[in-house]
Coordinates of C-alpha atoms and ligand atoms in Angstrom, one line a residue:
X1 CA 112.9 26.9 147.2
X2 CA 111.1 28.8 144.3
X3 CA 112.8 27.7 140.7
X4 CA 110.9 30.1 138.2
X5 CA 113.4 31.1 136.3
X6 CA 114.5 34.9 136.6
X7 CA 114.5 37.2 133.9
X8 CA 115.1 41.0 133.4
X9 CA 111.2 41.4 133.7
X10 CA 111.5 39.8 137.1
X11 CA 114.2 42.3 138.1
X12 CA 112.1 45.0 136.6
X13 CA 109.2 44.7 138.5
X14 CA 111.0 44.3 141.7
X15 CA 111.1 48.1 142.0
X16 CA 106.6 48.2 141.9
X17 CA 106.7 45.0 144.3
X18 CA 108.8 46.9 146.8
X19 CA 110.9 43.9 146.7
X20 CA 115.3 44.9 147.4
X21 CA 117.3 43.4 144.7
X22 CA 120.4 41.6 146.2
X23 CA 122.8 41.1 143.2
X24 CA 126.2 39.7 143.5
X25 CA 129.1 39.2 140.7
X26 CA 129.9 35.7 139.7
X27 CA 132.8 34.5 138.0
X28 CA 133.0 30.6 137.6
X29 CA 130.7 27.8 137.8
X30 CA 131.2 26.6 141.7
X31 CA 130.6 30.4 142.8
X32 CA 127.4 31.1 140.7
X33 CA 126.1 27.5 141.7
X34 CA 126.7 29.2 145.5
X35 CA 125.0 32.4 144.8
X36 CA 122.0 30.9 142.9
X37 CA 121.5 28.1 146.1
X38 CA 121.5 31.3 148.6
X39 CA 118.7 32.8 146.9
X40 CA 120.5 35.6 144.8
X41 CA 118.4 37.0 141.8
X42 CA 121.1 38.5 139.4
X43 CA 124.8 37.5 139.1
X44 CA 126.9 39.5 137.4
X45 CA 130.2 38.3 135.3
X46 CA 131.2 41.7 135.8
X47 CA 134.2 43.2 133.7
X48 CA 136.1 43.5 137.6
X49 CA 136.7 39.3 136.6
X50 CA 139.8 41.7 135.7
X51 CA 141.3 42.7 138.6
X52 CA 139.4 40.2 141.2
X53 CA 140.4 36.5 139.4
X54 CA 142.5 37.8 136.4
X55 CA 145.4 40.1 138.1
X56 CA 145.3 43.0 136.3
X57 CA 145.7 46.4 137.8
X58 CA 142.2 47.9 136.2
X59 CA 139.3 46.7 134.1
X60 CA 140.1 48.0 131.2
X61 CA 142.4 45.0 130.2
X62 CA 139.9 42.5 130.2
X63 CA 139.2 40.9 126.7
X64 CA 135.8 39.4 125.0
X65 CA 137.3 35.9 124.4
X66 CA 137.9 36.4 128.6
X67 CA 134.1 37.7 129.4
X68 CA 132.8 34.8 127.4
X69 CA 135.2 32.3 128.5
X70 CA 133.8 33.5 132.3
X71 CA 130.4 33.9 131.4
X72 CA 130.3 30.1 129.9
X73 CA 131.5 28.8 133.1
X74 CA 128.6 30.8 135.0
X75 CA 126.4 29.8 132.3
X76 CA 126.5 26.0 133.1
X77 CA 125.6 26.4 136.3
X78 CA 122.4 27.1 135.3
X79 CA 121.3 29.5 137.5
X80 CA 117.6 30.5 138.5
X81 CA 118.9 33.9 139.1
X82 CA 119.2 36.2 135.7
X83 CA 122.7 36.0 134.1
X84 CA 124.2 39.5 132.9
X85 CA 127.2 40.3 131.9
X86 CA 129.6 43.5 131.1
X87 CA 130.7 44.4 127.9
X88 CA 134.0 44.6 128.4
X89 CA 136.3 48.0 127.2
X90 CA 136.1 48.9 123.9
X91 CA 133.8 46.6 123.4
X92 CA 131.1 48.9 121.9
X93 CA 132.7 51.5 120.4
X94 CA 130.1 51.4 117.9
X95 CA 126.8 50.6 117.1
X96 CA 128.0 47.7 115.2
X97 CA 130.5 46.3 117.4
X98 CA 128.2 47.0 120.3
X99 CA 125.9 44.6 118.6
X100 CA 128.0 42.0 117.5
X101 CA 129.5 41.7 121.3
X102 CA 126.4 42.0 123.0
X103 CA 125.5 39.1 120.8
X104 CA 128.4 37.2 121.9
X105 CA 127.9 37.2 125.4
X106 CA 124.8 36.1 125.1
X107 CA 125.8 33.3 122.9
X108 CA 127.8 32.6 125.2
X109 CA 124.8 32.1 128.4
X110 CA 124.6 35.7 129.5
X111 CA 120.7 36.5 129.7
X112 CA 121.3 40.3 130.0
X113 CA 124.4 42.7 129.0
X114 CA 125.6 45.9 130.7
X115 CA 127.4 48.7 130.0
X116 CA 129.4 52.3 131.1
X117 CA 127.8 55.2 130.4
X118 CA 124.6 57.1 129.5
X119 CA 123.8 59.6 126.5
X120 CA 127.7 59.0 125.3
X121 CA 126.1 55.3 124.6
X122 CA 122.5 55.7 123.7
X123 CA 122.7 54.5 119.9
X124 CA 124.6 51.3 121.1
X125 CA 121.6 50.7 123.6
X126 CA 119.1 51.2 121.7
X127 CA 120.7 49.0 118.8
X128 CA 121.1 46.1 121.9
X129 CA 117.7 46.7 122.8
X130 CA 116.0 46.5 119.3
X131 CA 117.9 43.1 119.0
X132 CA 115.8 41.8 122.0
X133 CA 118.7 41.6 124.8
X134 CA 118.0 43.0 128.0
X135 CA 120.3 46.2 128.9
X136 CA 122.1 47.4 132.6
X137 CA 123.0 50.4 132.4
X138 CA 125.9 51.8 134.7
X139 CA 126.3 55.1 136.1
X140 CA 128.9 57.5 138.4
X141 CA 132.0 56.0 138.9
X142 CA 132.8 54.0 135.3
X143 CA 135.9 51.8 136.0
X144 CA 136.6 51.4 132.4
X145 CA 137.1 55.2 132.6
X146 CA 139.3 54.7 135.4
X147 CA 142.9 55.9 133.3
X148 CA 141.2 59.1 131.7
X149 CA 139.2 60.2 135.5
X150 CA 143.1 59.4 136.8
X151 CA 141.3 57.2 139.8
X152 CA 138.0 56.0 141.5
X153 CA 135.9 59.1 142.4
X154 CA 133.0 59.3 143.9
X155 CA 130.0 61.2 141.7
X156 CA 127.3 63.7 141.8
X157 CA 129.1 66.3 144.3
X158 CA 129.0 68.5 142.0
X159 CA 126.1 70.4 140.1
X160 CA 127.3 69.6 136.8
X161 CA 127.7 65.8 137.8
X162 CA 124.3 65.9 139.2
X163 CA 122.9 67.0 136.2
X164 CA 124.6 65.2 134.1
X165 CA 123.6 61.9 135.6
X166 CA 120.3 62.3 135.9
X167 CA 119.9 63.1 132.2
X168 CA 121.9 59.8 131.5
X169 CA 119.3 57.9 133.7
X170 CA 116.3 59.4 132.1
X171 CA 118.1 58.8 128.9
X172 CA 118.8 55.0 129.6
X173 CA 115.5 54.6 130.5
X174 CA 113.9 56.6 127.2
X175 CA 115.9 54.3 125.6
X176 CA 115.0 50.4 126.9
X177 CA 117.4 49.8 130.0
X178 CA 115.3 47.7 132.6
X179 CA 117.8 48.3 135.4
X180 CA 120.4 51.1 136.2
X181 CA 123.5 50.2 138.0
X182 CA 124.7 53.7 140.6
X183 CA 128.7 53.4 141.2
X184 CA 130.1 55.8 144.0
X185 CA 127.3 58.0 143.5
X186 CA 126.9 60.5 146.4
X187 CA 123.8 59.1 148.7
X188 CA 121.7 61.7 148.5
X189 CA 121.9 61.7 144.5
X190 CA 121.3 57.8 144.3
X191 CA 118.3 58.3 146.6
X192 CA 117.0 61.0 143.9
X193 CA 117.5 58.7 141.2
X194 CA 115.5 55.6 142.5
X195 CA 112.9 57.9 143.1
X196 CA 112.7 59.4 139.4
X197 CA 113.5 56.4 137.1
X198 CA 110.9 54.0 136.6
X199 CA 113.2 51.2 136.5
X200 CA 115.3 49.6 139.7
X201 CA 118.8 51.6 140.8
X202 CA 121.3 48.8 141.7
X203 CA 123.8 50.7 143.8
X204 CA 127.6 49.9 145.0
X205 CA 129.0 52.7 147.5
X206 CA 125.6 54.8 146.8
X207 CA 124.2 54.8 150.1
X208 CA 121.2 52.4 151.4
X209 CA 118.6 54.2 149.2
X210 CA 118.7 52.3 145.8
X211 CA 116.3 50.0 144.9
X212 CA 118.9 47.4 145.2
X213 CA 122.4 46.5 146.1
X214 CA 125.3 45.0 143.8
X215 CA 128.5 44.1 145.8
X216 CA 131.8 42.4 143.8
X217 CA 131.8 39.3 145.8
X218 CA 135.3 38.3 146.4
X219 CA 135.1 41.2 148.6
X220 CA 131.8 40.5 150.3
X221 CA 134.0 37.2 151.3
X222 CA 137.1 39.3 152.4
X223 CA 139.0 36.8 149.7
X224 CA 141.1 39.4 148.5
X225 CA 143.0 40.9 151.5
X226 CA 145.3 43.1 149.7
X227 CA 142.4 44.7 147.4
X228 CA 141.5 48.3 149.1
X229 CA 137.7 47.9 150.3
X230 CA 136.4 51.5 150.4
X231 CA 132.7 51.4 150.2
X232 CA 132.3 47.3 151.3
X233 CA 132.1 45.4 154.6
X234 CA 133.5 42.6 154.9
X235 CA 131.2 39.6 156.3
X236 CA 133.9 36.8 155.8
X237 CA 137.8 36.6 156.2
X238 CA 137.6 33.9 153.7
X239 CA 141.8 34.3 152.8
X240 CA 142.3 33.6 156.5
X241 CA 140.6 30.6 156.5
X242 CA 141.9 29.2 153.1
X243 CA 145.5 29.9 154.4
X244 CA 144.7 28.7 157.8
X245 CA 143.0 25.3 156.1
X246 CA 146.3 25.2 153.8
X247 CA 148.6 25.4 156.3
X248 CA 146.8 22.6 158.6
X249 CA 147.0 20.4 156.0
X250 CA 150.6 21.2 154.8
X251 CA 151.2 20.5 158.7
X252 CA 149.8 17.1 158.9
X253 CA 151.4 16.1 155.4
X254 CA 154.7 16.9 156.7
X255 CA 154.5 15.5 160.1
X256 CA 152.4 12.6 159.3
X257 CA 153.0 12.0 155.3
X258 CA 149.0 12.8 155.1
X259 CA 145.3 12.0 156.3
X260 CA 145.1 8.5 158.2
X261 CA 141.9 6.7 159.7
X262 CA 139.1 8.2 161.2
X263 CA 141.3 7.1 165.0
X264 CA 144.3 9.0 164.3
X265 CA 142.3 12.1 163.0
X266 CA 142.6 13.9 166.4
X267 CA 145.7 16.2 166.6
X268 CA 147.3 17.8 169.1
X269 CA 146.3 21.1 170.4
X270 CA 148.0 24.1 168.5
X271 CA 147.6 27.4 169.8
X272 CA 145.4 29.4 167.1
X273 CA 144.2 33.2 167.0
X274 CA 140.5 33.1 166.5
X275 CA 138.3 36.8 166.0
X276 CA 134.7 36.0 166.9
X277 CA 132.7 37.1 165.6
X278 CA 134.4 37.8 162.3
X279 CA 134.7 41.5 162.1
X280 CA 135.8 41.7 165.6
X281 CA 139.5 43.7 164.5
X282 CA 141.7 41.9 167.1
X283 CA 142.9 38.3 167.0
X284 CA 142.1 37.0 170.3
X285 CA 145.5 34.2 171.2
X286 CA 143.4 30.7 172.1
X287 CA 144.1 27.3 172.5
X288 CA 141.5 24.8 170.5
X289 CA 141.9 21.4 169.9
X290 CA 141.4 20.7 165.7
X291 CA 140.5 18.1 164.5
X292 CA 142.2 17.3 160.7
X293 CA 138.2 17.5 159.1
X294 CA 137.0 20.8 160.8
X295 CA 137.7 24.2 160.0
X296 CA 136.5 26.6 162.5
X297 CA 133.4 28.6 161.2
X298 CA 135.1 32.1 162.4
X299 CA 138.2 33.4 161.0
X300 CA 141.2 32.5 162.4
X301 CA 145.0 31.3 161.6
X302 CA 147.6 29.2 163.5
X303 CA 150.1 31.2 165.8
X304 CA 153.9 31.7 164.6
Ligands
KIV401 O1 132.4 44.8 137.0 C1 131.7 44.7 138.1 O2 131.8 43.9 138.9 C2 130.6 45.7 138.2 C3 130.0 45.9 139.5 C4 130.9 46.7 140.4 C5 128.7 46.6 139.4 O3 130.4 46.4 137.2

């Protein structure tokens, strides 16, 4: 596997080498070591850490002792990929705190920090910028907007949104950003933004015509069944196989008091619903015999 190191210039000149950026959010050491041995460029600590491993209903509740306590843990898994992080809400208010917290973070291991907005920001980004750390910018949907826009709405419908976000692109880009992250902007919008900024659209629910794509990957797994999944499919039922793997082994703890020898590992056939492959919608009743060690590949759980 190639181990040069990834940075933002890497990234950057993805978009001339025609190469798709595949970036993925990372939140702790085990899941950023999993990323970086796939092959992924860019993990992201992104500020949904808040709602996707923290609990809270939106991201603006997430702290900066609670990015960089995240970002540390990504940090030592010493990624090839290139490490960014959000500033979280509030974050950078100002020029000055934008600095100090952009410093943080990267104190902390981030190799890259990103933030909402576009011209609302552009002193902030071109303070981060002049202090030598690579800058995301994000734009359409901002979560940390999420209270004032009263919910998660697509953008770029209308003509005024339109316009507006493609001056904020231009305006990122005036300004240092190496890489432009496209939230729920409308498809046909994304598609004219890759093709008038010089540096690589990362989009999530923008349509296949970014330079890249970004997903939040606790729901790439299908980890978090009662998260609503608007714009992402899906390619795991990863809480379906932790329960089903928990509840195997609660079985055979009760029954049995716990693991015994290799002999005894065979159990006795329990009836299991099994969807193969994994996006297939209906369980499918079967009978399988399990052994105590293997956990079937597809997603399934034990009847009853
Ligand atoms: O916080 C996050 O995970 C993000 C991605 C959705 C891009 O900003």
């Amino acid at each position: 596997m190639e181990s040069t190191k990834i940075t933002a210039e890497t990234i950057r000149s993805m978009k001339s080498g025609g190469e798709k950026i595949v970036a993925l959010t990372a939140y702790d050491f085990p899941m950023a070591r999993l990323l970086d041995e796939a092959g992924i460029p860019l993990l992201l600590v992104g500020d949904s850490l808040g709602m996707v491993v923290l609990g809270y209903s939106d991201a603006t509740h997430v702290t900066m002792e609670e990015m960089e306590h995240h970002v540390r843990a990504v940090a030592r898994a010493k990624p090839r990929a290139l490490v960014a992080a959000d500033l979280p809400f509030g974050s950078y208010a100002t020029v000055e705190s934008a600095l100090i917290n952009a410093r943080r973070l990267i104190m902390a291991g981030a190799e890259a920090v990103k933030a909402e907005g576009g011209r609302a920001i552009l002193d902030q980004v071109r303070a981060i910028v002049a202090a030598g750390i690579p800058f995301i910018g994000h734009l359409g949907m901002l979560p940390q907007h999420v209270i004032e826009e009263g919910g998660y709405h697509i953008k770029g419908k209308k003509e005024l949104e339109h316009r507006a976000l493609l001056a904020d692109a231009d305006a990122l880009v005036g300004v240092g950003a190496f890489a432009i992250v496209l939230e729920l902007v409308t498809a046909p919008v994304a598609r004219q933004m890759t093709g008038r900024v010089q540096v690589p659209t990362i989009g999530i629910g923008s349509g296949p015509d970014c330079d890249g794509q970004i997903l939040v990957t606790p729901d790439l797994l299908g980890m978090l069944p009662w998260r609503p999944l608007q714009h992402v499919k899906a390619m795991l039922n990863a809480a379906e196989q932790m329960r089903f793997a928990v509840e195997l082994w609660k079985q055979g703890v009760e029954a049995r008091g716990g693991p015994r020898t290799q002999d005894e590992e065979e159990v006795k056939p329990i009836r299991v619903h099994v969807r193969v492959p994994v996006r297939t919608p209906e369980w499918l009743p079967v009978s399988i015999r399990v052994r105590r060690k293997v956990i079937p590949k597809t997603g399934c759980r034990p009847v009853g």
